XYZ file of C-alpha atoms in Angstrom:
676
model
C 282.052 -30.261 -11.304
C 283.454 -28.451 -8.301
C 281.069 -28.139 -5.348
C 279.745 -24.692 -4.708
C 279.925 -22.891 -1.349
C 278.277 -19.732 -0.201
C 274.674 -18.943 0.382
C 272.026 -21.526 -0.460
C 268.548 -20.296 -1.381
C 265.924 -23.031 -1.508
C 262.571 -22.388 -3.253
C 260.131 -25.194 -2.502
C 257.198 -25.378 -4.940
C 253.918 -27.151 -4.284
C 250.944 -28.436 -6.213
C 248.789 -25.413 -5.441
C 248.872 -22.362 -7.632
C 251.951 -20.310 -6.799
C 251.578 -16.514 -6.738
C 254.532 -15.002 -8.484
C 254.019 -11.666 -6.753
C 254.134 -13.244 -3.331
C 257.123 -15.319 -4.354
C 258.898 -12.223 -5.638
C 258.263 -10.398 -2.372
C 259.430 -13.390 -0.363
C 262.629 -13.695 -2.389
C 263.342 -9.992 -2.001
C 262.938 -10.342 1.737
C 265.169 -13.433 2.004
C 267.865 -11.916 -0.158
C 267.903 -8.809 2.008
C 268.900 -10.799 5.060
C 272.564 -11.725 4.269
C 275.270 -9.144 4.601
C 277.199 -7.845 1.612
C 280.152 -9.935 2.669
C 278.067 -13.089 2.529
C 276.546 -12.097 -0.761
C 280.018 -11.627 -2.234
C 280.703 -15.352 -1.817
C 277.894 -16.086 -4.293
C 274.464 -17.709 -4.333
C 273.278 -21.124 -5.267
C 269.526 -21.344 -5.788
C 267.708 -24.655 -5.373
C 264.263 -24.752 -7.000
C 262.477 -27.774 -5.602
C 260.038 -28.667 -8.379
C 259.316 -32.205 -7.333
C 255.793 -31.331 -6.325
C 255.097 -28.781 -9.028
C 254.478 -28.556 -12.734
C 257.042 -27.729 -15.349
C 255.460 -24.498 -16.512
C 255.480 -23.226 -12.900
C 259.103 -24.174 -12.505
C 259.915 -22.498 -15.792
C 258.144 -19.294 -14.719
C 260.016 -19.259 -11.408
C 263.373 -19.734 -13.091
C 262.698 -16.950 -15.537
C 261.598 -14.706 -12.693
C 264.891 -15.201 -10.842
C 266.742 -12.979 -13.276
C 264.776 -10.013 -11.975
C 264.981 -10.946 -8.316
C 268.282 -12.560 -7.404
C 271.470 -10.519 -7.481
C 274.268 -10.919 -9.970
C 276.210 -13.123 -7.519
C 273.873 -16.044 -8.340
C 275.920 -18.404 -10.495
C 273.914 -21.610 -10.412
C 270.262 -22.528 -10.249
C 269.614 -26.175 -9.457
C 266.137 -27.326 -10.435
C 265.295 -30.476 -8.507
C 263.168 -32.515 -10.866
C 260.734 -35.311 -10.148
C 261.735 -38.809 -11.068
C 259.001 -39.458 -13.657
C 257.962 -36.067 -14.903
C 259.047 -33.611 -17.506
C 260.538 -34.318 -20.867
C 264.271 -34.059 -20.596
C 264.687 -32.863 -24.079
C 262.170 -30.091 -23.764
C 263.361 -28.900 -20.461
C 266.985 -29.081 -21.349
C 266.369 -27.257 -24.573
C 264.401 -24.466 -22.941
C 266.930 -23.678 -20.206
C 269.766 -23.936 -22.615
C 268.038 -21.571 -24.971
C 267.571 -18.967 -22.180
C 271.066 -19.326 -20.664
C 272.560 -16.198 -22.190
C 269.564 -14.079 -21.364
C 269.274 -15.328 -17.778
C 272.883 -14.687 -16.873
C 273.272 -17.831 -14.737
C 273.502 -21.549 -15.321
C 270.419 -23.690 -14.820
C 270.702 -27.405 -14.326
C 268.133 -30.126 -13.829
C 269.161 -32.509 -11.122
C 267.678 -35.213 -9.007
C 267.515 -34.636 -5.279
C 270.002 -37.403 -4.547
C 272.577 -35.851 -6.859
C 272.672 -32.327 -5.408
C 275.685 -33.255 -3.321
C 277.698 -33.192 -6.562
C 277.212 -29.468 -6.753
C 276.726 -28.396 -3.134
C 278.475 -29.353 0.081
C 276.385 -31.897 2.040
C 276.705 -29.842 5.175
C 274.756 -27.137 3.446
C 271.957 -29.440 2.364
C 269.113 -30.757 4.438
C 268.179 -34.400 4.660
C 265.567 -33.881 1.895
C 268.423 -33.259 -0.521
C 270.766 -35.891 0.863
C 272.655 -33.475 3.112
C 273.531 -33.381 6.802
C 272.278 -29.918 7.705
C 269.837 -29.942 10.612
C 267.309 -27.268 9.855
C 263.861 -26.493 11.219
C 262.275 -23.865 9.054
C 259.463 -23.003 11.530
C 262.013 -22.597 14.290
C 264.097 -20.344 12.076
C 260.996 -18.426 11.026
C 259.870 -17.866 14.630
C 263.317 -16.681 15.650
C 263.474 -14.499 12.576
C 260.169 -12.915 13.467
C 261.347 -12.351 17.009
C 264.606 -10.927 15.686
C 262.876 -8.612 13.257
C 260.403 -7.467 15.877
C 263.279 -6.899 18.275
C 265.288 -5.115 15.583
C 262.384 -2.888 14.650
C 261.415 -2.067 18.193
C 264.974 -1.613 19.414
C 265.907 0.571 16.428
C 262.857 2.729 16.928
C 263.473 2.789 20.649
C 267.101 3.763 20.160
C 266.041 6.663 17.969
C 263.500 7.805 20.532
C 265.901 7.418 23.441
C 268.620 9.212 21.517
C 266.225 12.062 20.799
C 265.244 12.246 24.429
C 268.783 11.918 25.723
C 270.230 14.356 23.216
C 267.439 16.778 23.952
C 268.360 16.720 27.636
C 271.878 17.820 26.745
C 270.760 20.954 24.905
C 271.517 24.517 25.896
C 269.322 26.048 28.542
C 267.329 24.328 31.217
C 264.111 25.603 29.661
C 265.031 24.120 26.261
C 265.920 20.788 27.851
C 262.634 20.657 29.706
C 260.663 21.513 26.532
C 262.535 18.831 24.537
C 262.007 16.240 27.242
C 258.369 17.098 27.538
C 257.836 16.521 23.801
C 259.520 13.093 23.692
C 259.441 11.998 27.229
C 257.691 8.601 26.941
C 259.041 6.048 24.410
C 256.523 4.221 22.213
C 257.541 0.829 23.676
C 258.697 -0.273 27.064
C 262.527 -0.405 27.137
C 262.514 -3.126 29.762
C 260.343 -5.342 27.571
C 262.533 -4.795 24.517
C 265.695 -5.536 26.489
C 264.153 -8.677 27.914
C 263.145 -9.822 24.406
C 266.659 -9.170 23.114
C 268.292 -11.055 25.974
C 265.980 -14.022 25.475
C 266.707 -14.014 21.716
C 270.446 -13.782 22.272
C 270.301 -16.532 24.841
C 268.512 -18.847 22.395
C 270.997 -18.048 19.621
C 273.952 -18.708 21.844
C 272.372 -21.889 23.159
C 271.775 -23.174 19.626
C 275.375 -22.580 18.620
C 276.585 -24.251 21.775
C 274.424 -27.310 21.147
C 275.498 -27.466 17.518
C 279.153 -27.531 18.478
C 278.560 -30.298 20.995
C 276.733 -32.357 18.402
C 279.801 -32.356 16.172
C 278.000 -30.630 13.315
C 280.079 -27.944 11.677
C 278.819 -24.412 11.975
C 279.415 -21.951 9.240
C 280.132 -18.270 9.986
C 277.350 -17.564 7.568
C 274.904 -19.002 10.069
C 275.880 -16.313 12.583
C 275.190 -13.718 9.967
C 271.816 -15.175 9.094
C 270.749 -15.582 12.680
C 272.026 -12.079 13.383
C 273.620 -12.817 16.718
C 276.119 -9.966 16.338
C 273.347 -7.555 15.441
C 271.402 -8.563 18.512
C 274.426 -8.054 20.701
C 275.182 -4.702 19.121
C 271.591 -3.558 19.480
C 271.513 -4.715 23.098
C 274.708 -2.844 23.887
C 273.428 0.333 22.278
C 270.039 -0.082 23.898
C 271.544 -0.582 27.341
C 273.701 2.480 26.907
C 270.840 4.669 25.744
C 268.458 3.205 28.325
C 270.931 3.948 31.099
C 271.146 7.536 29.920
C 267.378 7.605 29.557
C 266.928 6.373 33.124
C 269.184 9.143 34.334
C 267.199 11.631 32.270
C 264.001 10.217 33.741
C 265.454 10.413 37.198
C 266.434 14.014 36.668
C 263.070 14.737 35.128
C 261.277 12.942 37.953
C 263.284 14.889 40.464
C 262.581 18.125 38.641
C 258.894 17.212 38.331
C 258.737 16.327 41.996
C 260.486 19.558 42.851
C 258.066 21.512 40.680
C 255.104 19.725 42.233
C 256.434 20.489 45.688
C 257.030 24.082 44.707
C 253.510 24.296 43.288
C 251.989 22.784 46.434
C 254.097 25.042 48.621
C 252.839 28.076 46.751
C 249.279 26.773 47.039
C 249.676 26.488 50.817
C 251.409 29.855 51.098
C 248.899 31.618 48.844
C 245.925 30.204 50.761
C 247.359 30.973 54.186
C 248.381 34.494 53.182
C 245.171 35.004 51.191
C 241.851 33.448 52.284
C 243.300 32.166 55.568
C 244.565 35.565 56.668
C 241.385 37.206 55.415
C 239.331 34.931 57.654
C 241.364 36.041 60.655
C 241.120 39.706 59.657
C 237.342 39.550 59.849
C 237.408 37.902 63.284
C 238.621 40.529 65.750
C 235.780 40.872 68.292
C 235.630 39.126 71.669
C 231.852 39.226 72.181
C 229.835 40.970 74.869
C 228.526 37.864 76.634
C 229.188 34.192 77.187
C 226.931 33.207 74.305
C 228.582 35.691 71.943
C 232.069 34.478 72.922
C 231.005 30.854 72.439
C 229.646 31.699 68.988
C 232.975 33.334 68.108
C 234.810 30.277 69.409
C 232.676 28.017 67.234
C 233.419 30.213 64.211
C 237.115 30.114 65.075
C 236.995 26.306 65.307
C 235.602 26.238 61.767
C 238.478 28.443 60.646
C 240.938 26.188 62.450
C 239.402 23.154 60.757
C 240.026 24.700 57.345
C 243.576 25.586 58.354
C 244.165 22.048 59.626
C 243.726 20.677 56.114
C 246.449 22.992 54.833
C 248.656 22.277 57.840
C 248.359 18.570 56.991
C 249.593 19.395 53.492
C 252.416 21.374 55.104
C 253.477 18.369 57.190
C 253.450 16.120 54.129
C 255.421 18.645 52.072
C 257.910 19.132 54.863
C 258.538 15.386 54.973
C 258.992 15.265 51.205
C 261.397 18.189 51.288
C 263.346 16.586 54.141
C 263.640 13.358 52.133
C 264.867 15.281 49.082
C 267.361 17.178 51.209
C 268.785 13.918 52.499
C 269.103 12.384 49.027
C 269.174 15.474 46.808
C 271.921 16.919 44.662
C 273.907 19.932 45.648
C 272.219 22.062 42.999
C 268.800 21.467 44.568
C 269.723 22.037 48.206
C 269.496 25.819 48.112
C 266.126 25.822 46.368
C 264.726 23.106 48.648
C 265.888 24.877 51.784
C 264.403 28.142 50.557
C 261.060 26.423 49.907
C 261.153 24.731 53.286
C 261.977 27.983 55.070
C 259.264 29.905 53.245
C 256.676 27.224 53.984
C 257.670 26.961 57.643
C 257.644 30.717 58.170
C 254.160 31.152 56.738
C 252.691 28.124 58.524
C 254.199 28.976 61.903
C 253.092 32.572 61.585
C 249.554 31.528 60.713
C 249.511 28.910 63.480
C 250.663 31.569 65.954
C 247.834 33.831 64.847
C 245.310 31.012 65.284
C 246.666 30.165 68.718
C 246.643 33.830 69.739
C 243.040 34.173 68.581
C 242.017 31.003 70.407
C 243.695 32.129 73.639
C 242.085 35.559 73.303
C 238.605 34.066 72.864
C 239.167 31.679 75.774
C 240.243 34.574 77.982
C 237.179 36.565 76.830
C 234.908 33.612 77.620
C 236.409 33.293 81.095
C 236.047 37.061 81.625
C 232.379 37.031 80.610
C 231.754 33.922 82.709
C 233.203 35.602 85.800
C 231.264 38.785 84.969
C 228.008 36.825 84.691
C 228.639 35.013 87.987
C 229.441 38.315 89.678
C 226.326 39.915 88.207
C 224.210 37.077 89.557
C 225.842 37.432 92.966
C 225.153 41.182 92.950
C 221.556 40.551 91.910
C 221.157 38.069 94.744
C 222.725 40.466 97.243
C 220.578 43.342 96.004
C 217.469 41.196 96.230
C 218.359 40.299 99.786
C 218.886 43.961 100.637
C 215.602 45.024 99.061
C 213.591 42.680 101.277
C 212.543 44.284 104.564
C 214.061 42.708 107.650
C 211.488 41.089 109.918
C 213.436 38.640 112.081
C 211.881 36.795 114.979
C 214.750 37.222 117.390
C 218.319 38.378 117.728
C 219.739 34.965 116.737
C 217.982 35.088 113.375
C 219.270 38.630 112.890
C 222.804 37.458 113.625
C 222.361 34.609 111.124
C 221.033 36.997 108.492
C 223.873 39.421 109.158
C 226.414 36.605 108.835
C 224.869 35.536 105.509
C 224.969 39.145 104.328
C 228.658 39.444 105.202
C 229.420 36.163 103.429
C 227.632 37.343 100.286
C 229.507 40.640 100.389
C 232.811 38.785 100.791
C 231.892 36.532 97.873
C 231.157 39.638 95.791
C 234.547 41.094 96.760
C 236.281 37.913 95.653
C 234.238 37.834 92.438
C 235.129 41.433 91.627
C 238.787 40.718 92.334
C 238.629 37.701 89.996
C 236.907 39.839 87.346
C 239.663 42.440 87.564
C 242.332 39.776 87.208
C 240.610 38.208 84.198
C 239.977 41.632 82.692
C 243.567 42.756 83.147
C 244.847 39.505 81.645
C 242.528 39.999 78.675
C 243.639 43.625 78.280
C 247.275 42.520 78.368
C 246.627 40.029 75.576
C 244.863 42.661 73.510
C 247.680 45.145 74.060
C 250.171 42.526 72.835
C 248.206 42.160 69.603
C 250.503 43.894 67.128
C 249.508 44.945 63.632
C 251.274 41.930 62.109
C 248.843 39.587 63.798
C 246.192 40.047 61.126
C 248.085 42.056 58.585
C 246.380 45.360 59.359
C 246.058 48.048 62.001
C 243.767 46.741 64.740
C 243.800 49.856 66.934
C 240.143 50.690 66.266
C 238.930 47.151 66.860
C 241.086 46.840 69.974
C 239.687 50.115 71.324
C 236.169 48.703 71.111
C 237.250 45.561 72.935
C 239.154 47.558 75.571
C 236.217 49.934 76.106
C 233.872 46.980 76.532
C 236.129 45.261 79.081
C 236.730 48.427 81.064
C 233.010 49.273 80.895
C 232.064 45.880 82.334
C 234.572 46.217 85.173
C 233.472 49.779 85.972
C 229.798 48.787 85.925
C 230.474 45.893 88.275
C 232.481 48.189 90.534
C 229.604 50.692 90.704
C 227.056 47.972 91.405
C 229.279 46.541 94.073
C 229.749 49.985 95.640
C 225.977 50.540 95.714
C 225.513 47.168 97.346
C 228.222 47.960 99.880
C 226.459 51.206 100.800
C 223.196 49.355 101.196
C 224.941 46.673 103.222
C 226.347 49.319 105.556
C 222.859 50.726 106.115
C 221.397 47.263 106.539
C 224.202 46.267 108.886
C 223.582 49.307 111.084
C 219.871 48.632 111.115
C 220.363 44.980 111.941
C 222.834 45.794 114.702
C 220.293 48.225 116.135
C 217.683 45.509 115.929
C 220.043 43.135 117.704
C 220.510 45.784 120.369
C 216.750 46.315 120.533
C 216.110 42.622 121.032
C 218.878 42.525 123.607
C 217.400 45.455 125.500
C 213.962 43.867 125.399
C 215.348 40.561 126.586
C 217.365 42.209 129.363
C 214.358 44.318 130.417
C 212.243 41.185 130.609
C 215.041 39.590 132.579
C 215.061 42.563 134.954
C 211.336 42.044 135.525
C 212.010 38.387 136.211
C 214.789 39.268 138.602
C 212.597 41.780 140.401
C 209.825 39.200 140.588
C 212.292 36.735 142.052
C 213.401 39.346 144.629
C 209.759 39.943 145.536
C 209.163 36.247 145.826
C 212.261 35.843 147.983
C 211.144 38.768 150.148
C 207.791 37.189 150.765
C 208.944 33.628 151.267
C 212.315 33.849 152.961
C 212.461 37.257 154.670
C 210.255 36.194 157.572
C 212.271 36.176 160.771
C 212.055 39.192 163.078
C 215.076 38.310 165.178
C 215.411 36.938 168.683
C 216.724 40.170 170.144
C 217.206 43.776 169.235
C 220.668 43.287 167.882
C 219.675 40.508 165.546
C 216.671 42.453 164.401
C 218.843 45.458 163.614
C 221.101 43.219 161.544
C 218.070 41.903 159.672
C 216.928 45.464 159.109
C 220.298 46.417 157.675
C 220.300 43.380 155.377
C 216.836 44.273 154.246
C 217.954 47.754 153.267
C 220.750 46.257 151.156
C 218.251 43.863 149.648
C 216.067 46.818 148.773
C 219.078 48.547 147.173
C 219.577 45.511 144.935
C 215.949 45.561 143.923
C 216.166 49.305 143.286
C 219.190 48.755 141.012
C 217.337 46.016 139.151
C 214.335 48.268 138.687
C 216.509 51.170 137.510
C 218.335 48.859 135.081
C 215.049 47.657 133.634
C 213.829 51.244 133.268
C 217.011 52.227 131.420
C 216.683 49.247 129.072
C 213.089 50.108 128.314
C 214.049 53.716 127.643
C 216.743 52.435 125.247
C 214.178 50.293 123.421
C 212.029 53.355 122.912
C 214.960 55.251 121.388
C 215.877 52.280 119.149
C 212.299 51.845 118.009
C 212.169 55.491 117.080
C 215.437 55.093 115.135
C 214.189 51.940 113.415
C 210.738 53.404 112.937
C 209.159 50.320 114.313
C 207.010 49.344 117.264
C 208.616 47.120 119.848
C 206.759 43.907 120.269
C 207.542 43.539 123.974
C 208.419 46.922 125.489
C 204.784 47.987 125.759
C 204.090 44.934 127.937
C 207.331 44.937 129.867
C 207.081 48.457 131.323
C 203.690 47.904 133.057
C 204.920 44.587 134.374
C 208.077 46.221 135.679
C 206.127 49.007 137.384
C 203.592 46.581 138.828
C 206.241 44.276 140.279
C 208.171 47.264 141.584
C 205.098 48.673 143.358
C 204.392 45.267 144.868
C 207.995 45.041 145.971
C 207.884 48.554 147.430
C 204.729 47.841 149.430
C 206.118 44.521 150.616
C 209.460 46.106 151.505
C 207.778 48.896 153.475
C 205.730 46.349 155.366
C 208.884 44.404 156.085
C 210.573 47.586 157.333
C 207.619 48.417 159.591
C 207.652 44.971 161.094
C 211.413 44.993 161.669
C 211.289 48.486 163.206
C 208.458 47.387 165.478
C 210.419 44.291 166.389
C 213.484 46.443 167.186
C 211.399 48.687 169.467
C 209.793 45.687 171.134
C 213.044 43.810 171.689
C 214.896 46.916 172.867
C 212.268 47.816 175.500
C 211.796 44.227 176.621
C 215.475 43.655 176.976
C 215.851 46.884 178.945
C 213.126 45.842 181.390
C 214.329 42.330 181.758
C 217.930 43.394 182.340
C 217.206 45.936 185.175
C 217.938 44.766 188.787
C 215.063 44.099 191.190
C 216.939 46.020 193.940
C 216.257 49.247 192.113
C 212.512 49.451 192.294
C 212.647 53.170 191.695
C 213.266 52.366 188.064
C 209.940 50.831 187.705
C 207.932 53.440 189.487
C 206.186 54.147 186.353
C 204.343 51.158 185.094
C 203.743 52.856 181.817
C 206.722 51.120 180.266
C 205.086 47.764 180.774
C 201.924 48.946 179.257
C 203.840 50.373 176.284
C 205.716 47.167 175.591
C 202.556 45.159 175.871
C 200.910 47.467 173.374
C 203.922 47.204 170.949
C 203.942 43.441 171.281
C 200.233 43.133 170.617
C 200.510 45.520 167.687
C 203.371 43.467 166.239
C 201.430 40.247 166.728
C 198.466 41.758 165.010
C 200.655 42.956 162.094
C 201.985 39.434 161.598
C 198.500 38.187 160.975
C 197.655 40.914 158.449
C 198.514 40.271 154.724
C 200.288 42.753 152.470
C 197.718 44.541 150.343
C 198.899 45.657 146.900
C 197.580 48.649 144.959
C 195.588 46.401 142.667
C 193.803 44.998 145.743
C 195.559 41.667 145.784
C 196.969 40.280 149.034
C 200.049 38.316 149.910
C 201.308 36.881 153.199
C 204.887 36.708 154.375
C 205.904 33.105 154.506
C 203.688 30.253 155.457
C 201.254 30.242 158.419
C 203.611 28.031 160.385
C 206.448 30.515 159.798
C 204.298 33.349 161.056
C 203.141 31.257 164.029
C 206.746 30.581 164.953
C 207.633 34.282 164.844
C 204.537 35.199 166.864
C 205.258 32.517 169.444
C 208.713 33.972 170.082
C 207.209 37.421 170.675
C 204.587 35.986 173.035
C 207.239 34.224 175.057
C 209.129 37.447 175.445
C 205.897 39.206 176.421
C 205.339 36.548 179.062
C 208.780 37.222 180.493
C 208.021 40.909 180.609
C 204.699 40.175 182.327
C 206.376 37.940 184.828
C 208.890 40.664 185.507
C 206.065 43.046 186.075
C 204.492 40.728 188.622
C 207.749 40.289 190.471
C 208.063 44.007 190.817
C 204.594 44.361 192.173
C 204.971 41.698 194.964
C 207.418 43.691 197.114
C 205.059 46.591 197.039
C 202.293 44.427 198.441
C 204.515 42.972 201.200
C 205.822 46.271 202.599
C 202.544 47.688 204.028
C 201.814 44.491 205.853
C 205.041 44.477 207.655
């Protein structure tokens, strides 16, 4: 018999009970694997009954007519060596031959090579085919899983990819949204297919090297071409799918960015701007301005969170602009411009508000400092001046001037801060908070101008009070000066009196010298008179100043009596000095006249009265030198020391002796003449 070629279907039977239903399902599955081309070459079925019973084998053979296709031409039943009655079995199969539609033969395992090529038989049947059923089964399971998953995946990817090519953008997005994620991971399926193909190719390569022939039918059964075809289709669809995903991801990212941009814009133009609209005041004090600053910092903190989102979005948009498609550039740039405009505008409003509050805080701080300075100056002016001396008045006046200068500088600083604040408010246009702020600005302007005007009025009142206080203090300085100078005049007059008593002692050695001393004394008296007049004028000035200041001088009441007392003492002493000098002039003049006349003219001395007169003047002068000066209060004072007076008296006595001697000389000739 000619050996059969084509597909070989082996049905191994075992001792256990064989389920015909399961066997039928298994046969249907196995027969569905070959292609129609392979099936056209015919089937040869091998029923291995060596480990089974005849009735089971018979049932299986009869069942084949309903399972195997018409291309089955031969069924080889491999019989056991000692079982089955040949006659019975042969008779049964022969009887059923016409009904079965295929030939059934009973054959031993070692004789199958008569009917089938050895290369198509395994070693169990005396063939050379190397076959591992578990290996084939595992690969078949992998292949079927791959085929199922890849086919399903191809359908899903095709639906997704085809949906992305539909009419409008909205339709494409709706189609993609419905079928966006495949049921299995394409990467995993591709990896499984590549591993399966690699194993199939490796097996064929090894089979060729081993010298074992390889039938084209094996490629069909192992489905290498199907795997390759599925992989090619899958790669193509997956590449398109990746592009669709990329476009979708880009569109999703763009939509997310657009959504976030609108969130930022809506918040900044909505709640953010509303927060700024409600914050328009500048406060009326440092504490109020600080409270507004704290509230503004809270607003800034909320804005900072949205500004952080803006920075992140701006970076994302910049990245998309660098790597984006031309069709997205216009939309991205529009989003970026819109976001930047709103954020910069809101940031400018926040910065303007912060600068305004800082300027208001500085204005109120300067105003408070100035107010404290004015309070201090006013307190100083309200305290009555009771200085101890002119130096303390000068110090107080200097401190007053310094405080007034500090107030001037403070008011100047307040005006500068106020004007700067007014300039900022005037630059606040209606766009700053999205509404007309004229009313609110008027309140702020009125407050600022009111503070500056109030400070100006307070400063003016203080200046007026300072002028009055300055005049009063200058008068007090003048009063103290007059009192001091009046006291000094008393001291000077006392010194002149003391000098008159202690140093104005000499009476002169002759008339000429005495006259000179008398003239000097008159000049000395003129000096004392000037000093006394000066003191009187000063004391009169103190009286006028005290009346102007409505106060009682502490020293003028004591100084005037002292001045008058010293002046009276000086007057008495001066008159005594004049009397003594005039007596000395008369004494020296007469004595000198007598002593200078010639003895040859005795007629000049006929009258001895001149000698008596000069003796009387001399004695009177000597007596006066021993008498003290008696003041109106009864006190006494001597000119010079006793030795000084003794010296002056001795000089007068000597001159009186000369005059007496002269008198004796004149009398001797008179006594001689009668005798002769």
